[in-house]
mmCIF file of N, CA and C in Angstrom:
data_model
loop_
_atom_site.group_PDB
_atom_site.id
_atom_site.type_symbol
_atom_site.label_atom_id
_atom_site.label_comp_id
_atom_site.label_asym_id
_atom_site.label_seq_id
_atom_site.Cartn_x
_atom_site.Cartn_y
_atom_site.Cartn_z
ATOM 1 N N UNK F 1 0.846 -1.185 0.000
ATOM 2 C CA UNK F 1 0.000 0.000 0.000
ATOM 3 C C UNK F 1 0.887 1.242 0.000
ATOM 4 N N UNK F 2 0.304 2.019 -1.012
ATOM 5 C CA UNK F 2 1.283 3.748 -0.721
ATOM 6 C C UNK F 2 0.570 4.234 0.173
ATOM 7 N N UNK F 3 1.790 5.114 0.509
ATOM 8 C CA UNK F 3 1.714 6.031 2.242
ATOM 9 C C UNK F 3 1.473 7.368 1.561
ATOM 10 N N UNK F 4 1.244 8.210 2.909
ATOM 11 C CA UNK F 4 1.469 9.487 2.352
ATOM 12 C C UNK F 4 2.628 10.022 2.261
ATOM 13 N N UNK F 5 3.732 9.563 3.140
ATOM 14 C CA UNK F 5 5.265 9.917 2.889
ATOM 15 C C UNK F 5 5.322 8.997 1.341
ATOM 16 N N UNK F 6 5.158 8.169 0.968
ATOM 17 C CA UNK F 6 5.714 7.700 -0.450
ATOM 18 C C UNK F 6 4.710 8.978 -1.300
ATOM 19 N N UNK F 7 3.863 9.233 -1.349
ATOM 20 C CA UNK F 7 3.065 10.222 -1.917
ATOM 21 C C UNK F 7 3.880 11.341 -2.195
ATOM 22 N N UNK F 8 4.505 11.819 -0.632
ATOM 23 C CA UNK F 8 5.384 13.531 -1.045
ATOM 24 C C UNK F 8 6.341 13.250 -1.541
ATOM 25 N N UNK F 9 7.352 11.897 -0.933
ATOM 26 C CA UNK F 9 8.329 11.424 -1.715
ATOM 27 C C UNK F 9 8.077 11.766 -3.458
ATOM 28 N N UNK F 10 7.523 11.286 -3.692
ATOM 29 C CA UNK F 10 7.174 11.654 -5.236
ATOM 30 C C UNK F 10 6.263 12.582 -5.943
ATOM 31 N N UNK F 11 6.106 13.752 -5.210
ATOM 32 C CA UNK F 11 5.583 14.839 -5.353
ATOM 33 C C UNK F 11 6.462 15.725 -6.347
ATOM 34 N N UNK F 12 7.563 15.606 -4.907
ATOM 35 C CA UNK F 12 8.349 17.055 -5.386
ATOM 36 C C UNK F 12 9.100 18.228 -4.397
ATOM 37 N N UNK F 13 7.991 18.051 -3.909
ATOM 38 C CA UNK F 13 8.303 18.962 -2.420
ATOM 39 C C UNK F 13 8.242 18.216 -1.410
ATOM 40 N N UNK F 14 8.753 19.112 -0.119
ATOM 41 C CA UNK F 14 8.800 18.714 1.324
ATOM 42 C C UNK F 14 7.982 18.166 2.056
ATOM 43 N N UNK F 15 7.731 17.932 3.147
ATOM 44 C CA UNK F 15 6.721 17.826 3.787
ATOM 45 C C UNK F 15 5.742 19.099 4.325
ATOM 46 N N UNK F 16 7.091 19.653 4.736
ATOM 47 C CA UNK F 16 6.115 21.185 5.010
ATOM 48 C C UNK F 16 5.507 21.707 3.606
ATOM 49 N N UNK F 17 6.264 21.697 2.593
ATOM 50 C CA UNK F 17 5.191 22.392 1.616
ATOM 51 C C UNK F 17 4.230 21.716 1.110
ATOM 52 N N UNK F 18 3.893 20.383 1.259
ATOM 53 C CA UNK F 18 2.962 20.040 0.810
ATOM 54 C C UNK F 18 1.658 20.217 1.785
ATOM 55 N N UNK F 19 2.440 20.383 3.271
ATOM 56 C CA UNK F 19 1.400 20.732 4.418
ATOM 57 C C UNK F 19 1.143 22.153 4.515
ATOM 58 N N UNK F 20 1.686 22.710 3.694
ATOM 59 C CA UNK F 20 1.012 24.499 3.512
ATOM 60 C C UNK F 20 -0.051 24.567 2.354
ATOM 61 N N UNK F 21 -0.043 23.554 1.300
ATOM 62 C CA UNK F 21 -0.681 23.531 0.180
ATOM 63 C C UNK F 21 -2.272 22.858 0.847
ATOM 64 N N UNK F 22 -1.816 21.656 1.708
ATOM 65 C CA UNK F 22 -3.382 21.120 2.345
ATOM 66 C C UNK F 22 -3.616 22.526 3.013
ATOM 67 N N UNK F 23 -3.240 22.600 4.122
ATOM 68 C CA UNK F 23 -3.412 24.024 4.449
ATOM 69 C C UNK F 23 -4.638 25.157 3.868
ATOM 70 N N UNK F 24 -3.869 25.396 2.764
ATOM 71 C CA UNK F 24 -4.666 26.447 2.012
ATOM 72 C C UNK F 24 -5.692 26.295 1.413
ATOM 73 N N UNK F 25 -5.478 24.935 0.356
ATOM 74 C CA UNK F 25 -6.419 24.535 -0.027
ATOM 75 C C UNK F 25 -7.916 23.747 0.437
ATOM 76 N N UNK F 26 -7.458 23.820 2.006
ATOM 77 C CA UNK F 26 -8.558 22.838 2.808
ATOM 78 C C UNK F 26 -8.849 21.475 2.219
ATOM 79 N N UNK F 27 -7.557 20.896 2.163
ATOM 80 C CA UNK F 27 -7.859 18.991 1.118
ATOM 81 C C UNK F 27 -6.879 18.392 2.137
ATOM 82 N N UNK F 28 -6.895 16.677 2.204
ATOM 83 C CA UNK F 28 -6.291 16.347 3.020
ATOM 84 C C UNK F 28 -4.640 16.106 2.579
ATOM 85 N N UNK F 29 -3.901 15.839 3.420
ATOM 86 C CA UNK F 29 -2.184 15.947 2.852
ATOM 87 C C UNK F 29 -1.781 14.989 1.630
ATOM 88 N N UNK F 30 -2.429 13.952 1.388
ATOM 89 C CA UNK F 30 -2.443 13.276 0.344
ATOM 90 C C UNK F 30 -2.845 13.712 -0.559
ATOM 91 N N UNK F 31 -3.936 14.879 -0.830
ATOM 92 C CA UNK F 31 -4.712 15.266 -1.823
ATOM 93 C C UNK F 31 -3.730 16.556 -2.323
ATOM 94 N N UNK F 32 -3.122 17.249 -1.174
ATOM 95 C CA UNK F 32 -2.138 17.862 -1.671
ATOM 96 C C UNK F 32 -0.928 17.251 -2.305
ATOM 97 N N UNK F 33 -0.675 16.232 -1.966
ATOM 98 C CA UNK F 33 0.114 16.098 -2.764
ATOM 99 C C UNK F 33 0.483 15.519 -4.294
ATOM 100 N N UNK F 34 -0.731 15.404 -4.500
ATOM 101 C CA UNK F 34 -1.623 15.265 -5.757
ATOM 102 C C UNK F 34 -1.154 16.434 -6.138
ATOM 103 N N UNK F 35 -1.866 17.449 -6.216
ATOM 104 C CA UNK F 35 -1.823 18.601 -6.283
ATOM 105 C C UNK F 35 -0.445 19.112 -6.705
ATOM 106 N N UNK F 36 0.014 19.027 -5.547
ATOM 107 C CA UNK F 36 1.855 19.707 -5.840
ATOM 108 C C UNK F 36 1.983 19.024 -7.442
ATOM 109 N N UNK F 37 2.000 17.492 -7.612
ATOM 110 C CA UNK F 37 2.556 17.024 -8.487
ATOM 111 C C UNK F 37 1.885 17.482 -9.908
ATOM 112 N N UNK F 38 0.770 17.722 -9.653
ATOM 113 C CA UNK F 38 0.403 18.473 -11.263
ATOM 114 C C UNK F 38 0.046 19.595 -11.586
ATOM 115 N N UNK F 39 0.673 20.468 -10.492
ATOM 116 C CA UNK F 39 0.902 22.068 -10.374
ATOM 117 C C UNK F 39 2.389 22.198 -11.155
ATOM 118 N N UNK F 40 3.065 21.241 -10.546
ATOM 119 C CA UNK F 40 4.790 21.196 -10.700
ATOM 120 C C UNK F 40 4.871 21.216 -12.457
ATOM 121 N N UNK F 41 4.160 19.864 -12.728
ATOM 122 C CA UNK F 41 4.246 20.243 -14.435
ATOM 123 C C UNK F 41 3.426 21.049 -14.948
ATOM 124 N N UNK F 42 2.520 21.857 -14.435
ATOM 125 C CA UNK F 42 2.416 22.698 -15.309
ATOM 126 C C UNK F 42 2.874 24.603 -15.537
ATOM 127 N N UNK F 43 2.348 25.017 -16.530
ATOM 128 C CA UNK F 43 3.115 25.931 -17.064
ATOM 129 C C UNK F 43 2.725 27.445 -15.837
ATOM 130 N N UNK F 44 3.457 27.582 -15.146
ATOM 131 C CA UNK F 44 3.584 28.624 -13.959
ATOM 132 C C UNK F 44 3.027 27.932 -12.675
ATOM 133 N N UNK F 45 2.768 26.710 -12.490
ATOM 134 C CA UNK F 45 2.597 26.270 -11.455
ATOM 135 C C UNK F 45 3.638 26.361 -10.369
ATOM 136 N N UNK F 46 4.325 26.499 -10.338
ATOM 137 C CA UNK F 46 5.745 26.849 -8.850
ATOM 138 C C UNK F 46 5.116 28.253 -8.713
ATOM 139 N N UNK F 47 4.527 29.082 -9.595
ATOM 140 C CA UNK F 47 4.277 30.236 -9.282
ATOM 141 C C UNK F 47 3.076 30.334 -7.974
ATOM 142 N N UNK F 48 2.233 29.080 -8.806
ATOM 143 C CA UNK F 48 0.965 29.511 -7.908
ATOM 144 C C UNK F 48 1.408 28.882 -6.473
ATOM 145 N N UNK F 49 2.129 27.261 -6.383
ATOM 146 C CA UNK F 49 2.461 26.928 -5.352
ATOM 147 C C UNK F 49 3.116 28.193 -4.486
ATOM 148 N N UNK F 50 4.414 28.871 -4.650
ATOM 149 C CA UNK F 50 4.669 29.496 -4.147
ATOM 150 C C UNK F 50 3.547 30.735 -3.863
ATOM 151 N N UNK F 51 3.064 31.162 -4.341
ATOM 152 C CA UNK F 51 1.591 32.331 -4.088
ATOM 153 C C UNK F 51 0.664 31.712 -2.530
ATOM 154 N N UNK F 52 0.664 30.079 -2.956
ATOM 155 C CA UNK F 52 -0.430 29.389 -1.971
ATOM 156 C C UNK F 52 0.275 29.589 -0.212
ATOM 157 N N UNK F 53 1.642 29.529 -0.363
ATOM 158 C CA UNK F 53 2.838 29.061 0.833
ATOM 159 C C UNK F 53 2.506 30.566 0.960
ATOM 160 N N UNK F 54 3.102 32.222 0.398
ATOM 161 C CA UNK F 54 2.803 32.984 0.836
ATOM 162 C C UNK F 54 1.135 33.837 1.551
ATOM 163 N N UNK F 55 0.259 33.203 0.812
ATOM 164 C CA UNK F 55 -1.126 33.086 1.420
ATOM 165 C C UNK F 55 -1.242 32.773 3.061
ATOM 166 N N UNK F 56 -0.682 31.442 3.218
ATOM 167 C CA UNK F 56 -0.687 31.074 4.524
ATOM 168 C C UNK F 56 0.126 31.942 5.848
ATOM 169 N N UNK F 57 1.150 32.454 4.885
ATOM 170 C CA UNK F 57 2.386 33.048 5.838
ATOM 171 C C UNK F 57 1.538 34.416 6.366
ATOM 172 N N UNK F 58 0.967 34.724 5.377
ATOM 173 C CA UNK F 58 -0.323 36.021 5.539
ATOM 174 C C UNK F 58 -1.159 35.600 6.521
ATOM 175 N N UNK F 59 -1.963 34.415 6.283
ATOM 176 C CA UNK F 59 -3.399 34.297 7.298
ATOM 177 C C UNK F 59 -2.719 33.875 8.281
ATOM 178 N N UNK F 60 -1.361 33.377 8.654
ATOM 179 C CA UNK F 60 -1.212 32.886 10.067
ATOM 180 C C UNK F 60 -0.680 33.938 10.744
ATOM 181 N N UNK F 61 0.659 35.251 9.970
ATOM 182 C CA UNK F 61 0.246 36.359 10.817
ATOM 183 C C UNK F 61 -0.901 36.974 11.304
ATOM 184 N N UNK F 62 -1.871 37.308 10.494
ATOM 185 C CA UNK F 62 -3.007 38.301 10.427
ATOM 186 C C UNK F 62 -3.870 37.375 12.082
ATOM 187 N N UNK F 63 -3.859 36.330 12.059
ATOM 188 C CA UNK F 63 -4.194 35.514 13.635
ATOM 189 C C UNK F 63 -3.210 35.505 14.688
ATOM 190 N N UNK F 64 -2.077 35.979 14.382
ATOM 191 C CA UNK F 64 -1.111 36.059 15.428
ATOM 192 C C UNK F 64 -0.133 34.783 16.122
ATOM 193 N N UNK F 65 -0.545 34.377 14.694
ATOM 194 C CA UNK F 65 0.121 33.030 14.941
ATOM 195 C C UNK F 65 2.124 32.926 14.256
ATOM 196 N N UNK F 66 2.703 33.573 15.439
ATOM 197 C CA UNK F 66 4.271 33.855 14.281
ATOM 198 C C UNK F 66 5.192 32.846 14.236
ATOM 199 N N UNK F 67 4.663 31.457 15.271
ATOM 200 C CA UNK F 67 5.203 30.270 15.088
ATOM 201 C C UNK F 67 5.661 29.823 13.745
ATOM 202 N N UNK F 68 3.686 29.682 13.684
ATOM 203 C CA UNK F 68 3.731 28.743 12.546
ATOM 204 C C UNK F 68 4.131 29.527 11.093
ATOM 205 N N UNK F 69 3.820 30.967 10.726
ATOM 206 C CA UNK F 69 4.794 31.704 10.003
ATOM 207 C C UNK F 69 5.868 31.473 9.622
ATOM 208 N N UNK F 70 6.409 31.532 11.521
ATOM 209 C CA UNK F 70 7.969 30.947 10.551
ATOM 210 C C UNK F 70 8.665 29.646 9.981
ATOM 211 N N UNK F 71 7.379 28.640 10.241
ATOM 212 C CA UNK F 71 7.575 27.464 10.110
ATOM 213 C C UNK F 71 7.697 27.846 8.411
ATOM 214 N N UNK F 72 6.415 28.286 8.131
ATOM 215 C CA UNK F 72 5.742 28.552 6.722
ATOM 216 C C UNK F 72 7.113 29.368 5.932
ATOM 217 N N UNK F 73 7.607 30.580 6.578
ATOM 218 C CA UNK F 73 8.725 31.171 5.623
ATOM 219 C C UNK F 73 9.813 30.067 5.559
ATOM 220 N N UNK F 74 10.192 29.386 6.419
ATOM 221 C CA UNK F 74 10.975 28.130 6.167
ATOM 222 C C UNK F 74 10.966 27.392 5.092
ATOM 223 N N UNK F 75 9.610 26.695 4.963
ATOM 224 C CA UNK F 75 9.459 26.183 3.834
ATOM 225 C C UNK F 75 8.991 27.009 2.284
ATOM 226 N N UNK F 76 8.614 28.214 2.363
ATOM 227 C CA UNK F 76 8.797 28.885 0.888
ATOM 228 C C UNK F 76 10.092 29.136 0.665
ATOM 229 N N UNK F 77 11.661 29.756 1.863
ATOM 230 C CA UNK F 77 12.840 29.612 1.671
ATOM 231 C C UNK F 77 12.886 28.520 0.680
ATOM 232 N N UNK F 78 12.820 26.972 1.415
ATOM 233 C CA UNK F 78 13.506 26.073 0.771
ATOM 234 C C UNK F 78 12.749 25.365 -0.845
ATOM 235 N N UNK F 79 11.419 26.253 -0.913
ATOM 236 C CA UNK F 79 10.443 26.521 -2.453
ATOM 237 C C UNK F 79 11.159 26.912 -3.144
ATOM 238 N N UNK F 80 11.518 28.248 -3.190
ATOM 239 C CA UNK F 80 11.789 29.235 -3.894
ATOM 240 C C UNK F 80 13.504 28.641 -4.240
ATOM 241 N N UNK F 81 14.127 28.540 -3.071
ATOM 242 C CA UNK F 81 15.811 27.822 -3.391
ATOM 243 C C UNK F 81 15.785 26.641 -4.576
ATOM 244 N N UNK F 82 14.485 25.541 -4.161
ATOM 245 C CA UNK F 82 15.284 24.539 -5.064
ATOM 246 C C UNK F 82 13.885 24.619 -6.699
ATOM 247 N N UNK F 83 13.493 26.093 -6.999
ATOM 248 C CA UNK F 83 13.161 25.612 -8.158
ATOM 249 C C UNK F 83 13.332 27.628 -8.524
ATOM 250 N N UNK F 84 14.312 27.172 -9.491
ATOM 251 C CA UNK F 84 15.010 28.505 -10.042
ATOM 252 C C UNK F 84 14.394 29.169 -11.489
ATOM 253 N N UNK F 85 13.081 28.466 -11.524
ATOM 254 C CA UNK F 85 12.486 28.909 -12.518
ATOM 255 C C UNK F 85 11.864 30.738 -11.889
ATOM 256 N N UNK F 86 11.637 30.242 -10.230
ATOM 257 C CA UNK F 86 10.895 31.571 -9.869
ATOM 258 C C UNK F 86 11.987 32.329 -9.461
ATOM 259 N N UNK F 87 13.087 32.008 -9.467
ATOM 260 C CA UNK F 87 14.093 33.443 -9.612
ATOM 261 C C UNK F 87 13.916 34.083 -10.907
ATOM 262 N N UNK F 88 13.950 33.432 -11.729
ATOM 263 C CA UNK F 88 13.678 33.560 -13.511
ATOM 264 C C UNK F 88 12.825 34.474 -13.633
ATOM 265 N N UNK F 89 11.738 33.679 -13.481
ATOM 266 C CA UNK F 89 9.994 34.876 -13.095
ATOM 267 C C UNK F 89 10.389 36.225 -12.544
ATOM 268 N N UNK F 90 11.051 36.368 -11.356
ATOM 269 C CA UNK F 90 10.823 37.201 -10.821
ATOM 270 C C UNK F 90 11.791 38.086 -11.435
ATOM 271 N N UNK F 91 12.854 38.186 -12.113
ATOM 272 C CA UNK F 91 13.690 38.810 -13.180
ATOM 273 C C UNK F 91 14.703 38.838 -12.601
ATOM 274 N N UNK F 92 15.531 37.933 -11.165
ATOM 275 C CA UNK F 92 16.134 37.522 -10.987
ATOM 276 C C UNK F 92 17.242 36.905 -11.830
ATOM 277 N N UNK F 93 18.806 37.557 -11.911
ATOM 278 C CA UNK F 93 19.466 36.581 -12.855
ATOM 279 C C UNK F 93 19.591 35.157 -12.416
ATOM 280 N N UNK F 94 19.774 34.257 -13.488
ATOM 281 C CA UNK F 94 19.810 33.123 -12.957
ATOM 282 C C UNK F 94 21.189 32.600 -12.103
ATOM 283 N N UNK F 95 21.149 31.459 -11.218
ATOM 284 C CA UNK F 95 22.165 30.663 -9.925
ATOM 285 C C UNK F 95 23.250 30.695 -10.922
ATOM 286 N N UNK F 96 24.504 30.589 -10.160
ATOM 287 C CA UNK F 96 25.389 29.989 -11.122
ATOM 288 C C UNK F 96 26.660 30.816 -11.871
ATOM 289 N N UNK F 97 27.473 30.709 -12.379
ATOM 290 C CA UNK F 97 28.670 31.321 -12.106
ATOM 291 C C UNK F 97 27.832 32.676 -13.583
ATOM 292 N N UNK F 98 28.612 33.552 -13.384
ATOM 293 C CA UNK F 98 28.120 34.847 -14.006
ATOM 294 C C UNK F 98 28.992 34.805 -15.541
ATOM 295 N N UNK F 99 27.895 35.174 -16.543
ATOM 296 C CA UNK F 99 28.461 34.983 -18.096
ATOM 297 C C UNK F 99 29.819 35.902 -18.017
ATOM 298 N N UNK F 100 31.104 36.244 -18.919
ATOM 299 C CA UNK F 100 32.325 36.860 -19.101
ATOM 300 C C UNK F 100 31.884 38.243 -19.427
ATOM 301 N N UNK F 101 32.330 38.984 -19.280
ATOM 302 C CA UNK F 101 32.043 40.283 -19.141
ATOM 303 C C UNK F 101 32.932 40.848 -20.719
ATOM 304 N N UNK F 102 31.870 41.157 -21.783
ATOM 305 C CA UNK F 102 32.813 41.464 -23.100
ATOM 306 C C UNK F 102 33.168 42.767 -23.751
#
């Protein structure tokens, strides 16, 4: 039988981000991680994932909750680090040693 750790395992993301995505979306952690996985292929989906992770970081300040915030900026940190398409997006140059200067 698959688990829900074999589920995120092959998502894509963490555990925490897939538990910010149930989160937001009000679905259970398995259903998110559904989710992650066919957000991931599609075309600006890291965008919206990342949008969903900052959503939460919002409603759990706005309750006064700065725990779990920083749990939440934790895991958009480690969003945003391992998919460099949204440095791209954001007009960020891309990781990586810098072109020769001509």
């Amino acid at each position: 039988m698959i688990t829900l750790e074999d589920c995120i395992a092959l998502c894509g993301l963490t555990e925490a981000e897939v538990l910010a995505l149930a989160e937001h979306e009000h679905i259970p952690e398995i259903a998110a991680a559904a989710l992650a996985d066919y957000l991931l292929h599609e075309e600006h989906g890291s965008e919206k994932i990342r949008q969903m992770i900052v959503d939460d970081i919002r409603a759990a300040l706005m309750r006064g909750d700065r725990k779990h915030a920083k749990e939440l900026f934790s895991a958009l940190r480690h969003f945003v680090g391992t998919h460099p398409e949204l440095r791209l997006a954001a007009g960020a140059p891309p990781a990586g040693p810098s072109p020769p200067n001509r």
